[in-house]
PDB file of C-alpha atoms in Angstrom:
ATOM      1  CA  GLN A   1     103.907  59.813 149.769  1.00  0.00           C
ATOM      2  CA  VAL A   2     107.580  60.254 148.975  1.00  0.00           C
ATOM      3  CA  GLN A   3     108.950  63.767 148.992  1.00  0.00           C
ATOM      4  CA  SER A   4     112.226  65.062 147.662  1.00  0.00           C
ATOM      5  CA  VAL A   5     114.102  68.281 148.324  1.00  0.00           C
ATOM      6  CA  GLU A   6     116.819  69.441 145.962  1.00  0.00           C
ATOM      7  CA  SER A   7     119.647  71.830 146.771  1.00  0.00           C
ATOM      8  CA  GLY A   8     123.071  72.880 145.587  1.00  0.00           C
ATOM      9  CA  GLY A   9     122.223  74.791 142.449  1.00  0.00           C
ATOM     10  CA  GLY A  10     123.838  78.064 141.527  1.00  0.00           C
ATOM     11  CA  SER A  11     125.513  80.113 138.836  1.00  0.00           C
ATOM     12  CA  VAL A  12     128.831  79.038 137.367  1.00  0.00           C
ATOM     13  CA  GLN A  13     130.892  79.727 134.308  1.00  0.00           C
ATOM     14  CA  ALA A  14     131.253  77.209 131.546  1.00  0.00           C
ATOM     15  CA  GLY A  15     133.702  74.506 132.527  1.00  0.00           C
ATOM     16  CA  GLY A  16     132.839  74.796 136.192  1.00  0.00           C
ATOM     17  CA  SER A  17     131.343  72.231 138.558  1.00  0.00           C
ATOM     18  CA  LEU A  18     128.416  71.928 140.909  1.00  0.00           C
ATOM     19  CA  ARG A  19     127.153  69.184 143.161  1.00  0.00           C
ATOM     20  CA  LEU A  20     123.413  68.888 143.593  1.00  0.00           C
ATOM     21  CA  SER A  21     121.902  67.160 146.602  1.00  0.00           C
ATOM     22  CA  CYS A  22     118.607  65.369 146.965  1.00  0.00           C
ATOM     23  CA  ALA A  23     116.995  64.462 150.277  1.00  0.00           C
ATOM     24  CA  ALA A  24     114.157  61.978 149.968  1.00  0.00           C
ATOM     25  CA  SER A  25     111.713  61.116 152.713  1.00  0.00           C
ATOM     26  CA  GLY A  26     108.375  59.430 153.191  1.00  0.00           C
ATOM     27  CA  ALA A  27     106.907  56.079 152.241  1.00  0.00           C
ATOM     28  CA  THR A  28     109.263  53.980 150.155  1.00  0.00           C
ATOM     29  CA  ARG A  29     107.019  51.115 149.148  1.00  0.00           C
ATOM     30  CA  ASN A  30     107.331  50.390 145.417  1.00  0.00           C
ATOM     31  CA  ILE A  31     110.275  52.783 145.135  1.00  0.00           C
ATOM     32  CA  ASN A  32     113.240  51.128 143.464  1.00  0.00           C
ATOM     33  CA  CYS A  33     115.030  53.931 141.629  1.00  0.00           C
ATOM     34  CA  ILE A  34     116.121  57.556 141.910  1.00  0.00           C
ATOM     35  CA  GLY A  35     116.358  59.895 138.969  1.00  0.00           C
ATOM     36  CA  TRP A  36     117.638  63.367 138.224  1.00  0.00           C
ATOM     37  CA  PHE A  37     115.794  65.423 135.652  1.00  0.00           C
ATOM     38  CA  ARG A  38     116.053  68.943 134.314  1.00  0.00           C
ATOM     39  CA  GLN A  39     113.812  71.416 132.601  1.00  0.00           C
ATOM     40  CA  ALA A  40     114.986  74.460 130.698  1.00  0.00           C
ATOM     41  CA  PRO A  41     112.615  77.354 129.934  1.00  0.00           C
ATOM     42  CA  GLY A  42     110.324  76.471 127.072  1.00  0.00           C
ATOM     43  CA  LYS A  43     111.492  72.878 126.961  1.00  0.00           C
ATOM     44  CA  GLU A  44     110.145  69.603 128.258  1.00  0.00           C
ATOM     45  CA  ARG A  45     111.525  67.971 131.367  1.00  0.00           C
ATOM     46  CA  GLU A  46     114.223  65.485 130.444  1.00  0.00           C
ATOM     47  CA  GLY A  47     116.004  62.707 132.248  1.00  0.00           C
ATOM     48  CA  VAL A  48     119.642  63.308 133.156  1.00  0.00           C
ATOM     49  CA  ALA A  49     120.675  60.321 135.248  1.00  0.00           C
ATOM     50  CA  GLY A  50     119.114  57.539 137.259  1.00  0.00           C
ATOM     51  CA  PHE A  51     119.982  54.397 139.145  1.00  0.00           C
ATOM     52  CA  PHE A  52     118.346  51.422 140.791  1.00  0.00           C
ATOM     53  CA  LEU A  53     118.407  51.486 144.586  1.00  0.00           C
ATOM     54  CA  ASP A  54     120.082  48.089 144.614  1.00  0.00           C
ATOM     55  CA  GLU A  55     122.867  49.844 142.669  1.00  0.00           C
ATOM     56  CA  SER A  56     122.709  47.276 139.923  1.00  0.00           C
ATOM     57  CA  ARG A  57     122.569  49.781 137.070  1.00  0.00           C
ATOM     58  CA  THR A  58     123.006  53.467 136.374  1.00  0.00           C
ATOM     59  CA  LEU A  59     121.998  55.311 133.241  1.00  0.00           C
ATOM     60  CA  TYR A  60     123.038  58.726 131.976  1.00  0.00           C
ATOM     61  CA  ALA A  61     121.619  60.787 129.171  1.00  0.00           C
ATOM     62  CA  ASP A  62     124.026  61.039 126.258  1.00  0.00           C
ATOM     63  CA  SER A  63     124.241  64.786 126.737  1.00  0.00           C
ATOM     64  CA  VAL A  64     125.805  64.436 130.193  1.00  0.00           C
ATOM     65  CA  LYS A  65     127.647  61.128 129.928  1.00  0.00           C
ATOM     66  CA  GLY A  66     131.236  61.479 131.106  1.00  0.00           C
ATOM     67  CA  ARG A  67     130.536  64.805 132.820  1.00  0.00           C
ATOM     68  CA  PHE A  68     127.846  64.016 135.412  1.00  0.00           C
ATOM     69  CA  THR A  69     127.969  61.381 138.132  1.00  0.00           C
ATOM     70  CA  ILE A  70     125.078  60.237 140.282  1.00  0.00           C
ATOM     71  CA  SER A  71     125.865  58.845 143.721  1.00  0.00           C
ATOM     72  CA  ARG A  72     124.190  57.926 146.955  1.00  0.00           C
ATOM     73  CA  ASP A  73     124.890  58.166 150.677  1.00  0.00           C
ATOM     74  CA  LYS A  74     122.747  55.433 152.206  1.00  0.00           C
ATOM     75  CA  ALA A  75     123.473  56.445 155.789  1.00  0.00           C
ATOM     76  CA  ARG A  76     122.222  59.977 155.177  1.00  0.00           C
ATOM     77  CA  ASN A  77     119.486  58.983 152.739  1.00  0.00           C
ATOM     78  CA  MET A  78     120.914  61.445 150.239  1.00  0.00           C
ATOM     79  CA  VAL A  79     121.474  61.294 146.501  1.00  0.00           C
ATOM     80  CA  TYR A  80     123.925  63.538 144.691  1.00  0.00           C
ATOM     81  CA  LEU A  81     124.562  64.681 141.162  1.00  0.00           C
ATOM     82  CA  GLN A  82     128.137  65.771 140.576  1.00  0.00           C
ATOM     83  CA  MET A  83     128.255  67.950 137.488  1.00  0.00           C
ATOM     84  CA  ASN A  84     131.606  68.731 135.897  1.00  0.00           C
ATOM     85  CA  ALA A  85     132.616  70.531 132.714  1.00  0.00           C
ATOM     86  CA  LEU A  86     129.330  72.393 132.733  1.00  0.00           C
ATOM     87  CA  LYS A  87     128.058  73.930 129.533  1.00  0.00           C
ATOM     88  CA  PRO A  88     125.589  76.766 128.934  1.00  0.00           C
ATOM     89  CA  GLU A  89     123.139  74.194 127.586  1.00  0.00           C
ATOM     90  CA  ASP A  90     123.089  72.575 131.045  1.00  0.00           C
ATOM     91  CA  THR A  91     121.226  75.620 132.331  1.00  0.00           C
ATOM     92  CA  ALA A  92     117.911  74.417 133.739  1.00  0.00           C
ATOM     93  CA  MET A  93     115.919  73.709 136.845  1.00  0.00           C
ATOM     94  CA  TYR A  94     117.067  70.364 138.202  1.00  0.00           C
ATOM     95  CA  TYR A  95     114.805  67.916 139.996  1.00  0.00           C
ATOM     96  CA  CYS A  96     115.275  64.580 141.687  1.00  0.00           C
ATOM     97  CA  SER A  97     112.574  62.039 142.230  1.00  0.00           C
ATOM     98  CA  PRO A  98     112.169  58.569 143.670  1.00  0.00           C
ATOM     99  CA  GLY A  99     110.379  56.283 141.262  1.00  0.00           C
ATOM    100  CA  THR A 100     109.358  52.821 140.190  1.00  0.00           C
ATOM    101  CA  CYS A 101     111.502  51.677 137.310  1.00  0.00           C
ATOM    102  CA  TYR A 102     111.301  48.645 135.068  1.00  0.00           C
ATOM    103  CA  GLY A 103     114.328  48.170 132.876  1.00  0.00           C
ATOM    104  CA  VAL A 104     117.391  50.306 132.421  1.00  0.00           C
ATOM    105  CA  LEU A 105     115.893  52.783 129.989  1.00  0.00           C
ATOM    106  CA  SER A 106     113.135  53.604 132.447  1.00  0.00           C
ATOM    107  CA  LEU A 107     115.717  55.100 134.808  1.00  0.00           C
ATOM    108  CA  ILE A 108     115.539  58.388 132.890  1.00  0.00           C
ATOM    109  CA  SER A 109     111.971  58.121 131.697  1.00  0.00           C
ATOM    110  CA  LEU A 110     109.421  60.562 133.073  1.00  0.00           C
ATOM    111  CA  ARG A 111     106.858  57.770 133.202  1.00  0.00           C
ATOM    112  CA  SER A 112     108.791  56.144 136.043  1.00  0.00           C
ATOM    113  CA  TYR A 113     108.574  59.152 138.350  1.00  0.00           C
ATOM    114  CA  HIS A 114     105.609  60.889 139.904  1.00  0.00           C
ATOM    115  CA  ASN A 115     106.743  62.907 142.907  1.00  0.00           C
ATOM    116  CA  TRP A 116     108.550  66.165 142.270  1.00  0.00           C
ATOM    117  CA  GLY A 117     110.124  68.703 144.571  1.00  0.00           C
ATOM    118  CA  GLN A 118     110.700  72.400 144.001  1.00  0.00           C
ATOM    119  CA  GLY A 119     113.899  71.861 142.082  1.00  0.00           C
ATOM    120  CA  THR A 120     117.176  73.751 142.193  1.00  0.00           C
ATOM    121  CA  GLN A 121     118.290  76.200 139.521  1.00  0.00           C
ATOM    122  CA  VAL A 122     121.550  75.715 137.658  1.00  0.00           C
ATOM    123  CA  THR A 123     122.771  78.546 135.459  1.00  0.00           C
ATOM    124  CA  VAL A 124     125.899  78.199 133.351  1.00  0.00           C
ATOM    125  CA  SER A 125     127.287  81.270 131.637  1.00  0.00           C
ATOM    126  CA  SER A 126     129.605  81.241 128.661  1.00  0.00           C
TER     127      SER A 126
END
C-alpha cells in the first residue's frame, strides 16, 4: 500500500507563500498520478492540483491557478506544492495522495485517489 506524508504547513498572512512537501512510499503498481487536495472545516475535500507521473499533463483547480505550482523531485521521491499569493480562503488541511488517473480531469478528482496521509494545516490570516 502506498503511503504519503505531508509537511510544510503553517500560518501566514494573506499574500504570503508556503511550500508543502509530500513524501510517498510503498507499492507503486497502478500509480500514475499525484494529487494535492484540501479540506476546510465543514467543507468537502477538494482537488487543488495534480499531475501524471510521466509529466505529460498537470491540472490546477481554477481557484489556485496562477498562484500554486506542483512539482516533483524524482531523485528524492518528493512532490511539492508551492503556494504563492495566499488568501484566507486557502485555509485548510492539505493532503497529497498517489492515485490512478484516467484523463486530465481525473487528476483532481477524489475518485482517483484512495490513500491519504495525516495532512498538513495551512492557515492564512487577513
